[in-house]
Short mmCIF file of C-alpha atoms and ligand atoms in Angstrom, two decimals:
data_model
loop_
_atom_site.label_atom_id
_atom_site.label_comp_id
_atom_site.label_asym_id
_atom_site.label_seq_id
_atom_site.Cartn_x
_atom_site.Cartn_y
_atom_site.Cartn_z
CA UNK A 1 -8.33 -20.25 -3.36
CA UNK A 2 -4.99 -21.85 -2.41
CA UNK A 3 -4.59 -24.83 -0.07
CA UNK A 4 -1.33 -26.41 1.02
CA UNK A 5 -1.09 -29.82 2.61
CA UNK A 6 2.30 -31.47 3.05
CA UNK A 7 4.29 -30.82 -0.09
CA UNK A 8 1.25 -30.33 -2.33
CA UNK A 9 -0.50 -27.03 -3.04
CA UNK A 10 -3.89 -26.92 -4.72
CA UNK A 11 -5.25 -23.83 -6.40
CA UNK A 12 -8.91 -23.86 -7.33
CA UNK A 13 -9.91 -22.19 -10.57
CA UNK A 14 -13.49 -21.02 -10.11
CA UNK A 15 -16.01 -20.65 -12.91
CA UNK A 16 -18.76 -22.63 -14.60
CA UNK A 17 -16.76 -25.85 -14.24
CA UNK A 18 -14.27 -25.32 -11.39
CA UNK A 19 -11.07 -27.36 -11.44
CA UNK A 20 -7.89 -27.71 -9.40
CA UNK A 21 -4.30 -26.94 -10.31
CA UNK A 22 -2.19 -29.28 -8.20
CA UNK A 23 1.45 -28.27 -7.60
CA UNK A 24 3.88 -30.77 -6.09
CA UNK A 25 6.36 -33.51 -6.92
CA UNK A 26 5.96 -37.03 -8.35
CA UNK A 27 2.32 -36.52 -9.22
CA UNK A 28 1.95 -39.14 -11.99
CA UNK A 29 -0.26 -41.32 -9.79
CA UNK A 30 -2.52 -38.36 -8.97
CA UNK A 31 -3.87 -37.71 -12.48
CA UNK A 32 -6.78 -40.12 -12.07
CA UNK A 33 -8.23 -37.82 -9.35
CA UNK A 34 -9.36 -35.46 -12.11
CA UNK A 35 -11.13 -38.14 -14.19
CA UNK A 36 -14.90 -38.17 -13.89
CA UNK A 37 -16.76 -41.22 -12.69
CA UNK A 38 -17.64 -43.36 -15.72
CA UNK A 39 -14.44 -42.58 -17.68
CA UNK A 40 -13.13 -45.73 -19.40
CA UNK A 41 -10.62 -44.68 -22.03
CA UNK A 42 -7.80 -42.17 -21.70
CA UNK A 43 -5.63 -40.90 -24.57
CA UNK A 44 -2.22 -39.61 -23.47
CA UNK A 45 -0.92 -37.04 -25.98
CA UNK A 46 2.82 -36.42 -25.63
CA UNK A 47 5.93 -35.53 -27.62
CA UNK A 48 8.56 -38.27 -28.10
CA UNK A 49 10.84 -36.65 -25.49
CA UNK A 50 8.16 -37.16 -22.84
CA UNK A 51 7.58 -40.84 -23.69
CA UNK A 52 8.87 -42.10 -20.35
CA UNK A 53 6.74 -39.70 -18.32
CA UNK A 54 3.69 -40.43 -20.47
CA UNK A 55 4.23 -44.13 -19.84
CA UNK A 56 4.52 -43.60 -16.07
CA UNK A 57 1.24 -41.65 -16.09
CA UNK A 58 -0.41 -44.19 -18.40
CA UNK A 59 0.78 -47.15 -16.28
CA UNK A 60 -0.74 -45.58 -13.14
CA UNK A 61 -4.02 -45.15 -15.04
CA UNK A 62 -3.96 -48.75 -16.29
CA UNK A 63 -3.40 -49.90 -12.70
CA UNK A 64 -6.56 -48.00 -11.76
CA UNK A 65 -8.50 -49.87 -14.47
CA UNK A 66 -8.50 -47.35 -17.38
CA UNK A 67 -7.83 -48.29 -21.02
CA UNK A 68 -4.91 -46.14 -22.16
CA UNK A 69 -3.97 -45.12 -25.72
CA UNK A 70 -0.72 -43.23 -26.33
CA UNK A 71 -0.69 -40.56 -29.03
CA UNK A 72 2.87 -39.38 -29.73
CA UNK A 73 2.98 -36.00 -31.51
CA UNK A 74 5.93 -33.89 -32.77
CA UNK A 75 7.92 -31.78 -30.31
CA UNK A 76 7.04 -28.13 -29.72
CA UNK A 77 5.12 -25.94 -32.17
CA UNK A 78 5.37 -28.62 -34.89
CA UNK A 79 2.53 -30.38 -33.05
CA UNK A 80 0.15 -27.44 -33.44
CA UNK A 81 -1.02 -28.11 -36.97
CA UNK A 82 -4.33 -29.16 -38.52
CA UNK A 83 -2.61 -32.34 -39.80
CA UNK A 84 -1.45 -33.45 -36.35
CA UNK A 85 -4.88 -32.65 -34.87
CA UNK A 86 -6.49 -34.75 -37.64
CA UNK A 87 -4.19 -37.68 -36.84
CA UNK A 88 -5.23 -37.46 -33.18
CA UNK A 89 -8.95 -37.37 -34.13
CA UNK A 90 -8.44 -40.50 -36.28
CA UNK A 91 -6.67 -42.27 -33.43
CA UNK A 92 -9.50 -41.39 -31.04
CA UNK A 93 -12.01 -42.69 -33.59
CA UNK A 94 -10.11 -45.96 -34.05
CA UNK A 95 -9.90 -46.43 -30.25
CA UNK A 96 -13.68 -45.88 -29.94
CA UNK A 97 -13.51 -42.73 -27.81
CA UNK A 98 -16.90 -41.60 -26.53
CA UNK A 99 -18.03 -38.45 -24.72
CA UNK A 100 -17.28 -40.03 -21.37
CA UNK A 101 -13.61 -40.67 -22.21
CA UNK A 102 -10.76 -38.22 -21.66
CA UNK A 103 -7.53 -36.80 -23.05
CA UNK A 104 -4.38 -36.15 -21.02
CA UNK A 105 -1.76 -33.76 -22.43
CA UNK A 106 1.79 -34.35 -21.17
CA UNK A 107 4.36 -31.83 -22.40
CA UNK A 108 5.11 -28.17 -22.87
CA UNK A 109 2.66 -25.45 -23.83
CA UNK A 110 2.48 -26.53 -27.46
CA UNK A 111 1.46 -30.06 -26.44
CA UNK A 112 -1.13 -28.89 -23.93
CA UNK A 113 -2.53 -26.39 -26.49
CA UNK A 114 -2.89 -29.20 -29.03
CA UNK A 115 -4.28 -31.71 -26.50
CA UNK A 116 -6.83 -29.12 -25.36
CA UNK A 117 -7.82 -28.39 -28.96
CA UNK A 118 -8.23 -32.10 -29.81
CA UNK A 119 -10.31 -32.61 -26.66
CA UNK A 120 -12.39 -29.49 -27.36
CA UNK A 121 -13.26 -30.63 -30.86
CA UNK A 122 -13.69 -34.40 -30.50
CA UNK A 123 -17.42 -35.11 -30.23
CA UNK A 124 -17.82 -31.35 -29.54
CA UNK A 125 -15.81 -31.65 -26.36
CA UNK A 126 -14.41 -34.35 -24.07
CA UNK A 127 -12.56 -33.67 -20.81
CA UNK A 128 -8.85 -32.82 -20.92
CA UNK A 129 -6.31 -32.99 -18.11
CA UNK A 130 -2.99 -31.21 -18.47
CA UNK A 131 0.36 -32.35 -17.11
CA UNK A 132 2.62 -29.43 -18.10
CA UNK A 133 6.32 -30.29 -18.15
CA UNK A 134 7.84 -26.83 -18.67
CA UNK A 135 7.69 -23.80 -16.42
CA UNK A 136 5.98 -21.78 -19.17
CA UNK A 137 3.23 -24.35 -19.53
CA UNK A 138 2.75 -24.61 -15.75
CA UNK A 139 2.31 -20.90 -15.14
CA UNK A 140 0.51 -20.01 -18.35
CA UNK A 141 -0.43 -22.34 -21.21
CA UNK A 142 -1.98 -25.21 -19.23
CA UNK A 143 -4.16 -23.02 -16.99
CA UNK A 144 -7.17 -21.10 -18.26
CA UNK A 145 -8.64 -23.18 -21.07
CA UNK A 146 -7.09 -21.55 -24.14
CA UNK A 147 -6.50 -24.21 -26.78
CA UNK A 148 -5.34 -23.84 -30.35
CA UNK A 149 -3.25 -24.65 -33.37
CA UNK A 150 -1.27 -22.42 -35.74
CA UNK A 151 -1.87 -21.62 -39.42
CA UNK A 152 0.57 -20.14 -41.91
CA UNK A 153 -0.97 -16.72 -41.15
CA UNK A 154 -0.05 -16.81 -37.48
CA UNK A 155 0.02 -18.46 -34.10
CA UNK A 156 -3.10 -19.73 -32.32
CA UNK A 157 -5.45 -18.35 -34.98
CA UNK A 158 -7.62 -21.49 -34.77
CA UNK A 159 -8.79 -22.64 -31.37
CA UNK A 160 -11.39 -22.55 -28.67
CA UNK A 161 -11.82 -22.07 -24.95
CA UNK A 162 -11.96 -25.48 -23.30
CA UNK A 163 -11.20 -25.57 -19.62
CA UNK A 164 -9.28 -28.56 -18.31
CA UNK A 165 -10.75 -30.92 -15.73
CA UNK A 166 -7.49 -30.68 -13.79
CA UNK A 167 -3.88 -29.53 -14.10
CA UNK A 168 -0.96 -31.32 -12.44
CA UNK A 169 2.25 -29.28 -12.16
CA UNK A 170 4.93 -31.78 -11.21
CA UNK A 171 7.95 -29.71 -10.19
CA UNK A 172 10.26 -32.70 -10.76
CA UNK A 173 9.98 -31.97 -14.50
CA UNK A 174 11.82 -28.70 -13.94
CA UNK A 175 14.96 -30.47 -12.70
CA UNK A 176 15.70 -31.69 -16.24
CA UNK A 177 14.49 -28.58 -18.08
CA UNK A 178 17.34 -26.72 -19.89
CA UNK A 179 18.32 -23.54 -18.01
CA UNK A 180 17.28 -21.29 -20.92
CA UNK A 181 13.80 -22.84 -20.98
CA UNK A 182 13.45 -22.37 -17.23
CA UNK A 183 14.40 -18.69 -17.61
CA UNK A 184 11.98 -18.32 -20.52
CA UNK A 185 9.15 -19.58 -18.30
CA UNK A 186 10.11 -16.98 -15.71
CA UNK A 187 9.28 -14.25 -18.23
CA UNK A 188 5.58 -15.08 -17.75
CA UNK A 189 6.05 -15.08 -13.97
CA UNK A 190 7.78 -11.67 -14.11
CA UNK A 191 4.98 -10.40 -16.36
CA UNK A 192 2.50 -11.33 -13.61
CA UNK A 193 4.74 -9.62 -11.05
CA UNK A 194 4.56 -6.33 -12.94
CA UNK A 195 0.84 -6.45 -13.70
CA UNK A 196 -0.60 -8.03 -10.59
CA UNK A 197 1.67 -9.31 -7.80
CA UNK A 198 4.67 -7.16 -6.81
CA UNK A 199 5.75 -9.76 -4.22
CA UNK A 200 6.97 -11.78 -7.23
CA UNK A 201 9.32 -8.91 -8.12
CA UNK A 202 10.58 -8.68 -4.52
CA UNK A 203 11.26 -12.43 -4.36
CA UNK A 204 13.31 -12.35 -7.57
CA UNK A 205 15.18 -9.18 -6.60
CA UNK A 206 16.15 -10.77 -3.28
CA UNK A 207 17.14 -14.14 -4.72
CA UNK A 208 17.63 -14.23 -8.51
CA UNK A 209 19.66 -17.44 -8.22
CA UNK A 210 16.90 -19.18 -6.28
CA UNK A 211 14.42 -18.06 -8.93
CA UNK A 212 16.20 -20.22 -11.51
CA UNK A 213 16.94 -23.15 -9.19
CA UNK A 214 14.37 -25.94 -9.68
CA UNK A 215 15.02 -27.25 -6.17
CA UNK A 216 14.44 -23.91 -4.44
CA UNK A 217 11.49 -22.91 -2.30
CA UNK A 218 11.61 -19.49 -3.98
CA UNK A 219 10.81 -20.95 -7.38
CA UNK A 220 7.96 -22.99 -5.89
CA UNK A 221 6.51 -19.83 -4.35
CA UNK A 222 6.90 -17.91 -7.63
CA UNK A 223 5.04 -20.65 -9.50
CA UNK A 224 2.25 -20.78 -6.92
CA UNK A 225 1.85 -16.99 -6.98
CA UNK A 226 1.78 -16.78 -10.78
CA UNK A 227 -0.79 -19.58 -11.03
CA UNK A 228 -2.93 -18.05 -8.27
CA UNK A 229 -3.06 -14.76 -10.21
CA UNK A 230 -3.90 -16.50 -13.47
CA UNK A 231 -6.59 -18.61 -11.74
CA UNK A 232 -8.27 -15.45 -10.46
CA UNK A 233 -8.06 -13.69 -13.83
CA UNK A 234 -9.53 -16.54 -15.89
CA UNK A 235 -12.22 -17.29 -13.31
CA UNK A 236 -13.45 -13.71 -13.74
CA UNK A 237 -13.08 -13.46 -17.53
CA UNK A 238 -12.57 -16.82 -19.22
CA UNK A 239 -13.38 -15.62 -22.74
CA UNK A 240 -11.37 -12.40 -22.66
CA UNK A 241 -14.46 -10.25 -23.13
CA UNK A 242 -14.67 -8.47 -19.80
CA UNK A 243 -17.19 -5.66 -19.86
CA UNK A 244 -15.69 -4.08 -16.76
CA UNK A 245 -11.98 -3.52 -16.39
CA UNK A 246 -9.09 -5.06 -18.25
CA UNK A 247 -10.07 -8.70 -17.56
CA UNK A 248 -8.07 -11.51 -19.14
CA UNK A 249 -6.29 -9.13 -21.48
CA UNK A 250 -3.97 -8.32 -18.56
CA UNK A 251 -2.23 -11.63 -19.31
CA UNK A 252 -1.20 -10.21 -22.68
CA UNK A 253 1.28 -7.72 -21.20
CA UNK A 254 4.28 -7.87 -23.54
CA UNK A 255 2.52 -10.28 -25.87
CA UNK A 256 1.52 -7.98 -28.75
CA UNK A 257 5.16 -7.22 -29.49
CA UNK A 258 6.29 -10.74 -28.50
CA UNK A 259 3.98 -12.43 -31.01
CA UNK A 260 5.28 -10.14 -33.76
CA UNK A 261 8.90 -11.10 -32.95
CA UNK A 262 7.98 -14.77 -32.90
CA UNK A 263 6.31 -14.57 -36.29
CA UNK A 264 8.95 -12.54 -38.11
CA UNK A 265 11.64 -14.80 -36.63
CA UNK A 266 9.76 -17.89 -37.87
CA UNK A 267 9.18 -19.14 -34.32
CA UNK A 268 12.88 -19.69 -33.69
CA UNK A 269 12.64 -17.50 -30.58
CA UNK A 270 11.48 -19.07 -27.33
CA UNK A 271 8.05 -17.65 -26.44
CA UNK A 272 9.29 -16.53 -23.00
CA UNK A 273 12.31 -14.75 -24.49
CA UNK A 274 9.99 -12.87 -26.84
CA UNK A 275 7.71 -12.00 -23.90
CA UNK A 276 10.71 -10.62 -21.98
CA UNK A 277 11.55 -8.30 -24.88
CA UNK A 278 7.84 -7.57 -25.36
CA UNK A 279 7.34 -6.30 -21.81
CA UNK A 280 10.41 -4.06 -22.15
CA UNK A 281 8.99 -2.66 -25.43
CA UNK A 282 5.58 -2.12 -23.86
CA UNK A 283 7.18 -0.50 -20.78
CA UNK A 284 8.96 1.97 -23.06
CA UNK A 285 5.68 2.52 -24.92
CA UNK A 286 4.00 3.44 -21.63
CA UNK A 287 6.94 5.72 -20.85
CA UNK A 288 6.59 7.39 -24.28
CA UNK A 289 2.87 7.87 -23.61
CA UNK A 290 3.62 9.63 -20.33
CA UNK A 291 2.09 6.83 -18.29
CA UNK A 292 5.02 5.00 -16.69
CA UNK A 293 7.87 6.52 -14.68
CA UNK A 294 11.35 5.62 -15.91
CA UNK A 295 12.36 3.89 -12.65
CA UNK A 296 9.71 1.23 -13.29
CA UNK A 297 10.99 0.82 -16.85
CA UNK A 298 14.50 0.39 -15.38
CA UNK A 299 13.18 -2.28 -13.00
CA UNK A 300 12.00 -4.29 -16.03
CA UNK A 301 15.59 -4.42 -17.29
CA UNK A 302 17.04 -5.24 -13.86
CA UNK A 303 14.72 -8.13 -13.08
CA UNK A 304 14.72 -9.70 -16.54
CA UNK A 305 18.51 -9.49 -16.79
CA UNK A 306 19.00 -10.88 -13.27
CA UNK A 307 17.56 -14.23 -14.42
CA UNK A 308 19.31 -14.21 -17.81
CA UNK A 309 16.40 -13.06 -20.01
CA UNK A 310 16.91 -10.92 -23.13
CA UNK A 311 15.91 -7.24 -23.10
CA UNK A 312 16.80 -6.18 -26.63
CA UNK A 313 15.84 -6.95 -30.20
CA UNK A 314 17.73 -6.03 -33.35
CA UNK A 315 15.91 -8.00 -36.02
CA UNK A 316 13.06 -6.86 -38.25
CA UNK A 317 12.25 -3.19 -38.82
CA UNK A 318 9.40 -1.62 -36.86
CA UNK A 319 7.18 -1.30 -39.98
CA UNK A 320 7.33 -5.05 -40.54
CA UNK A 321 6.54 -5.76 -36.88
CA UNK A 322 3.62 -3.33 -37.01
CA UNK A 323 2.12 -5.12 -40.01
CA UNK A 324 2.21 -8.36 -38.06
CA UNK A 325 0.80 -6.74 -34.91
CA UNK A 326 -2.17 -5.44 -36.89
CA UNK A 327 -3.47 -8.96 -37.48
CA UNK A 328 -2.83 -9.99 -33.88
CA UNK A 329 -5.96 -11.31 -32.14
CA UNK A 330 -5.69 -8.45 -29.66
CA UNK A 331 -6.06 -5.77 -32.35
CA UNK A 332 -9.46 -4.28 -33.11
CA UNK A 333 -9.83 -3.11 -36.71
CA UNK A 334 -6.68 -1.20 -37.61
CA UNK A 335 -6.01 0.04 -34.09
CA UNK A 336 -2.97 -1.49 -32.43
CA UNK A 337 -3.78 -2.42 -28.87
CA UNK A 338 -1.31 -2.95 -26.03
CA UNK A 339 -1.49 -3.72 -22.35
CA UNK A 340 0.71 -1.15 -20.64
CA UNK A 341 1.32 -0.13 -17.04
CA UNK A 342 0.57 3.11 -15.25
CA UNK A 343 2.57 1.69 -12.34
CA UNK A 344 3.45 -1.72 -10.94
CA UNK A 345 0.13 -3.52 -10.46
CA UNK A 346 -1.84 -0.96 -12.52
CA UNK A 347 -2.32 -2.33 -16.04
CA UNK A 348 -4.41 -0.43 -18.61
CA UNK A 349 -5.15 -0.75 -22.32
CA UNK A 350 -3.37 1.60 -24.71
CA UNK A 351 -5.29 1.61 -27.99
CA UNK A 352 -3.87 3.32 -31.06
CA UNK A 353 -0.48 4.62 -29.88
CA UNK A 354 1.04 7.19 -32.26
CA UNK A 355 3.80 6.28 -34.70
CA UNK A 356 6.14 8.52 -32.70
CA UNK A 357 5.42 6.64 -29.47
CA UNK A 358 5.98 3.30 -31.20
CA UNK A 359 9.22 4.56 -32.77
CA UNK A 360 10.44 5.80 -29.37
CA UNK A 361 9.77 2.42 -27.76
CA UNK A 362 11.42 0.55 -30.61
CA UNK A 363 14.56 2.67 -30.60
CA UNK A 364 14.79 2.68 -26.76
CA UNK A 365 14.51 -1.12 -26.65
CA UNK A 366 17.70 -2.64 -25.30
CA UNK A 367 19.31 0.64 -24.38
CA UNK A 368 17.97 0.68 -20.84
CA UNK A 369 16.96 3.87 -19.09
CA UNK A 370 19.43 6.68 -18.64
N1 LIG B 401 -1.66 -16.78 -22.26
C1 LIG B 401 -2.60 -15.78 -22.06
C2 LIG B 401 -3.93 -16.30 -21.62
O1 LIG B 401 -4.03 -17.43 -21.19
O2 LIG B 401 -4.91 -15.59 -21.71
#
């Protein structure tokens, strides 16, 4: 359910413990709205680059009578380690955090994944509130309760589902986000356009410049639409174990191949860039399987390129990528599993594609559709 009042839009995520995703500007004073009655202490987890914003949020909480502890963590994926989580647990212990206290994660998707994981595991679960500061975190990582850290075997292999008590998407953060990071976040929005909301594709086709302009109404609408889709998906299938239909797995369109690129490239690729290439690969895979018409594959290239996203990959060999994909969380046994499209808005699971189909998709990648 979406509600707009003034410049603020609220999207309710239904489920066992419903919560709101608030989208607007200058929201640092609003975070306390998501804290339960009886909360005394709040730990603000943030990377050093977000120190000023964390302080603004913390100061507003102090003004409202909360005791605030700041937990600076490394930037990006470097925060998602067992060591950093252990440091956060120790800090919570030293500050006397009880079950009625709360964690606030301020940062990109890596920070909110870590903050969620720390909150999920401290005393078997304390509330977490996310303040995502990148487009990718706003439209994906911070919504839906997936939390986790990485191990040397792969990304997000340790984690749990722990839904936030609230999410505050402050669009002002996007005005200082590097252009490439903004575009990378759009990859997740475009993914949602192809799987679930074609209006997203129309909006970007009509105004690709607006789509990458943090001040534009178009970008605000794209964000709201992507979050509304994700809210509906996770409300229906939080734990990705839907017994009817594709469920939460729909959000993994492009991700099987994207995670393999990220791992073989030692996480030097932006997640969104890898997702952009991943959805092109998976579109070609659907084409090779006789599922997807080539004009829809061509539309993938057009839309991704119009906002400056990559559509080709010339790194590791397919065999190497396949080895990595086999241990992906989405695989079952030895069967590779992909979300593919039968058409725009019609996602299905393709389990066990043939080597020929995979080779076709890999060699077509980047060449477009002739
Ligand atoms: N990022 C995919 C999901 O939240 O399920």
